[in-house]
Amino acid sequence: YWISLLCFLIPAGFCLSIYLKFKADLPKRLSDQIQLTGSLAAQDFKRTVRNNVQAIHNLAERIEETDGEFYSYWKQDAQRLLIQNESLTFVELISEEGIIKDIYPRIKNGPAIGLDITKLDYRYSDWKTKSELGLTNITNWLQLSQGGNSFLIDVPIYFEDTFDGTVTGGMNFNSEFDRLSYYLEDFAI
């Protein structure tokens, strides 16, 4: 009986010690997994934002490099940007006086054409200050005059050190958040 009891207790004790070690290590492993997953999600989101801002910068640079001749092609480029960057919802041109000259796509954003942003206290001062310094302006989450919400990214355009206005993109990251949260559905975020 003693041999049988030892043959049972030794493997049972070994299994119990493995179980207790695994149970003690499990919270650390889960914490490490959550940290890694969160870090990857944050990097993915940062890359998406960076790519969208860079796309608007590239459009502004093409206009500057051609001394304004690219204005005749900006709508085709804006259409391409909207296809390539799902976060971009529209691209618009704002004159140096703060008037929205044109917007793509026009169908749902038409009411914004001709809007004078100098009358929008929450928008104009940052737009003007950063544009005069040659800096990109990114707004807070805004309610748009044509409906919906968006972050606005204003990239200034200069011709021979003279401010000519901005190329502005509207960004809405709901689809990215939905995509990221789909992969993180097991975590409380």
GROMACS .gro file of C-alpha atoms in nm:
model
  189
    1TYR     CA    1   0.000   0.000   0.000
    2TRP     CA    2   0.281   0.240   0.080
    3ILE     CA    3   0.435   0.199  -0.262
    4SER     CA    4   0.097   0.258  -0.427
    5LEU     CA    5   0.036   0.561  -0.210
    6LEU     CA    6   0.380   0.704  -0.295
    7CYS     CA    7   0.322   0.635  -0.667
    8PHE     CA    8   0.005   0.842  -0.638
    9LEU     CA    9   0.129   1.121  -0.407
   10ILE     CA   10   0.455   1.199  -0.589
   11PRO     CA   11   0.293   1.265  -0.932
   12ALA     CA   12  -0.002   1.437  -0.762
   13GLY     CA   13   0.236   1.661  -0.566
   14PHE     CA   14   0.433   1.734  -0.880
   15CYS     CA   15   0.111   1.826  -1.070
   16LEU     CA   16  -0.006   2.039  -0.777
   17SER     CA   17   0.324   2.230  -0.766
   18ILE     CA   18   0.308   2.294  -1.144
   19TYR     CA   19  -0.052   2.415  -1.109
   20LEU     CA   20   0.034   2.650  -0.820
   21LYS     CA   21   0.334   2.793  -1.011
   22PHE     CA   22   0.121   2.846  -1.322
   23LYS     CA   23  -0.152   3.010  -1.114
   24ALA     CA   24   0.104   3.244  -0.954
   25ASP     CA   25   0.256   3.335  -1.294
   26LEU     CA   26  -0.076   3.384  -1.476
   27PRO     CA   27  -0.149   3.745  -1.365
   28LYS     CA   28   0.200   3.857  -1.476
   29ARG     CA   29   0.162   3.684  -1.813
   30LEU     CA   30  -0.180   3.841  -1.867
   31SER     CA   31  -0.048   4.182  -1.764
   32ASP     CA   32   0.244   4.147  -2.005
   33GLN     CA   33   0.007   4.041  -2.283
   34ILE     CA   34  -0.221   4.339  -2.218
   35GLN     CA   35   0.079   4.576  -2.216
   36LEU     CA   36   0.208   4.436  -2.545
   37THR     CA   37  -0.134   4.442  -2.712
   38GLY     CA   38  -0.200   4.797  -2.592
   39SER     CA   39   0.142   4.910  -2.711
   40LEU     CA   40   0.085   4.760  -3.056
   41ALA     CA   41  -0.260   4.918  -3.078
   42ALA     CA   42  -0.120   5.259  -2.979
   43GLN     CA   43   0.157   5.228  -3.238
   44ASP     CA   44  -0.097   5.133  -3.504
   45PHE     CA   45  -0.312   5.433  -3.416
   46LYS     CA   46  -0.012   5.672  -3.413
   47ARG     CA   47   0.097   5.540  -3.753
   48THR     CA   48  -0.254   5.601  -3.890
   49VAL     CA   49  -0.256   5.960  -3.762
   50ARG     CA   50   0.096   6.024  -3.890
   51ASN     CA   51   0.011   5.885  -4.236
   52ASN     CA   52  -0.303   6.099  -4.263
   53VAL     CA   53  -0.121   6.416  -4.158
   54GLN     CA   54   0.163   6.334  -4.399
   55ALA     CA   55  -0.085   6.289  -4.684
   56ILE     CA   56  -0.218   6.644  -4.627
   57HIS     CA   57   0.141   6.775  -4.604
   58ASN     CA   58   0.226   6.608  -4.935
   59LEU     CA   59  -0.069   6.773  -5.108
   60ALA     CA   60   0.033   7.115  -4.972
   61GLU     CA   61   0.393   7.057  -5.084
   62ARG     CA   62   0.282   6.966  -5.439
   63ILE     CA   63   0.090   7.294  -5.456
   64GLU     CA   64   0.389   7.492  -5.325
   65GLU     CA   65   0.644   7.321  -5.551
   66THR     CA   66   0.442   7.406  -5.862
   67ASP     CA   67   0.382   7.768  -5.753
   68GLY     CA   68   0.009   7.705  -5.742
   69GLU     CA   69  -0.028   7.525  -6.076
   70PHE     CA   70  -0.122   7.205  -5.891
   71TYR     CA   71  -0.440   7.377  -5.771
   72SER     CA   72  -0.604   7.256  -6.092
   73TYR     CA   73  -0.531   6.893  -5.990
   74TRP     CA   74  -0.592   6.909  -5.618
   75LYS     CA   75  -0.938   6.748  -5.637
   76GLN     CA   76  -0.801   6.437  -5.808
   77ASP     CA   77  -0.530   6.419  -5.544
   78ALA     CA   78  -0.785   6.472  -5.267
   79GLN     CA   79  -0.997   6.190  -5.409
   80ARG     CA   80  -0.691   5.963  -5.406
   81LEU     CA   81  -0.612   6.062  -5.046
   82LEU     CA   82  -0.966   5.980  -4.932
   83ILE     CA   83  -0.941   5.636  -5.092
   84GLN     CA   84  -0.598   5.566  -4.941
   85ASN     CA   85  -0.672   5.702  -4.592
   86GLU     CA   86  -1.002   5.587  -4.447
   87SER     CA   87  -0.977   5.837  -4.161
   88LEU     CA   88  -0.984   6.135  -4.396
   89THR     CA   89  -1.341   6.244  -4.456
   90PHE     CA   90  -1.280   6.557  -4.665
   91VAL     CA   91  -1.007   6.789  -4.792
   92GLU     CA   92  -1.061   7.162  -4.829
   93LEU     CA   93  -0.875   7.473  -4.936
   94ILE     CA   94  -0.892   7.776  -4.708
   95SER     CA   95  -0.778   8.114  -4.845
   96GLU     CA   96  -0.539   8.345  -4.662
   97GLU     CA   97  -0.843   8.551  -4.555
   98GLY     CA   98  -0.994   8.248  -4.379
   99ILE     CA   99  -1.264   8.167  -4.636
  100ILE     CA  100  -1.322   7.804  -4.738
  101LYS     CA  101  -1.268   7.822  -5.116
  102ASP     CA  102  -1.339   7.464  -5.214
  103ILE     CA  103  -1.393   7.122  -5.062
  104TYR     CA  104  -1.384   6.761  -5.174
  105PRO     CA  105  -1.616   6.575  -5.172
  106ARG     CA  106  -1.868   6.848  -5.241
  107ILE     CA  107  -2.189   6.648  -5.217
  108LYS     CA  108  -2.215   6.627  -4.839
  109ASN     CA  109  -1.975   6.912  -4.758
  110GLY     CA  110  -2.120   7.178  -4.988
  111PRO     CA  111  -2.260   7.394  -4.705
  112ALA     CA  112  -1.904   7.462  -4.586
  113ILE     CA  113  -1.797   7.632  -4.911
  114GLY     CA  114  -1.771   8.005  -4.855
  115LEU     CA  115  -1.766   7.968  -4.475
  116ASP     CA  116  -1.570   8.250  -4.312
  117ILE     CA  117  -1.368   8.095  -4.029
  118THR     CA  118  -1.270   8.439  -3.899
  119LYS     CA  119  -1.614   8.442  -3.735
  120LEU     CA  120  -1.542   8.118  -3.548
  121ASP     CA  121  -1.359   8.217  -3.230
  122TYR     CA  122  -1.270   7.860  -3.140
  123ARG     CA  123  -1.106   7.806  -3.480
  124TYR     CA  124  -0.961   8.121  -3.631
  125SER     CA  125  -0.698   8.233  -3.377
  126ASP     CA  126  -0.512   7.899  -3.373
  127TRP     CA  127  -0.545   7.867  -3.751
  128LYS     CA  128  -0.400   8.213  -3.814
  129THR     CA  129  -0.125   8.198  -3.551
  130LYS     CA  130   0.010   7.858  -3.653
  131SER     CA  131  -0.027   7.927  -4.024
  132GLU     CA  132   0.179   8.245  -3.996
  133LEU     CA  133   0.451   8.045  -3.819
  134GLY     CA  134   0.440   7.777  -4.090
  135LEU     CA  135   0.319   7.512  -3.845
  136THR     CA  136   0.056   7.245  -3.888
  137ASN     CA  137  -0.254   7.314  -3.682
  138ILE     CA  138  -0.458   7.024  -3.543
  139THR     CA  139  -0.787   7.119  -3.382
  140ASN     CA  140  -0.980   6.955  -3.105
  141TRP     CA  141  -1.276   6.734  -3.188
  142LEU     CA  142  -1.519   6.977  -3.355
  143GLN     CA  143  -1.882   6.986  -3.460
  144LEU     CA  144  -1.867   7.072  -3.831
  145SER     CA  145  -2.093   7.327  -3.999
  146GLN     CA  146  -2.184   7.071  -4.268
  147GLY     CA  147  -2.269   6.813  -4.001
  148GLY     CA  148  -2.068   6.547  -3.823
  149ASN     CA  149  -1.758   6.571  -3.609
  150SER     CA  150  -1.393   6.574  -3.703
  151PHE     CA  151  -1.039   6.678  -3.617
  152LEU     CA  152  -0.916   6.940  -3.864
  153ILE     CA  153  -0.555   6.939  -3.983
  154ASP     CA  154  -0.445   7.268  -4.140
  155VAL     CA  155  -0.122   7.267  -4.341
  156PRO     CA  156  -0.013   7.617  -4.453
  157ILE     CA  157   0.080   7.695  -4.813
  158TYR     CA  158   0.348   7.956  -4.887
  159PHE     CA  159   0.461   8.104  -5.216
  160GLU     CA  160   0.789   8.297  -5.188
  161ASP     CA  161   0.742   8.349  -4.812
  162THR     CA  162   0.385   8.476  -4.860
  163PHE     CA  163   0.103   8.292  -4.687
  164ASP     CA  164  -0.156   8.174  -4.941
  165GLY     CA  165  -0.392   7.972  -4.720
  166THR     CA  166  -0.411   7.614  -4.602
  167VAL     CA  167  -0.492   7.268  -4.720
  168THR     CA  168  -0.719   7.129  -4.451
  169GLY     CA  169  -0.818   6.770  -4.396
  170GLY     CA  170  -1.101   6.647  -4.178
  171MET     CA  171  -1.017   6.330  -3.986
  172ASN     CA  172  -1.253   6.096  -3.809
  173PHE     CA  173  -1.095   5.790  -3.649
  174ASN     CA  174  -1.413   5.600  -3.561
  175SER     CA  175  -1.340   5.325  -3.814
  176GLU     CA  176  -0.984   5.284  -3.677
  177PHE     CA  177  -1.114   5.268  -3.321
  178ASP     CA  178  -1.370   5.009  -3.426
  179ARG     CA  179  -1.103   4.804  -3.603
  180LEU     CA  180  -0.863   4.826  -3.308
  181SER     CA  181  -1.132   4.749  -3.054
  182TYR     CA  182  -1.238   4.444  -3.256
  183TYR     CA  183  -0.892   4.294  -3.201
  184LEU     CA  184  -0.898   4.400  -2.836
  185GLU     CA  185  -1.248   4.281  -2.751
  186ASP     CA  186  -1.117   4.055  -2.473
  187PHE     CA  187  -0.971   4.357  -2.289
  188ALA     CA  188  -1.143   4.639  -2.100
  189ILE     CA  189  -1.040   4.952  -2.291
   0.00000   0.00000   0.00000
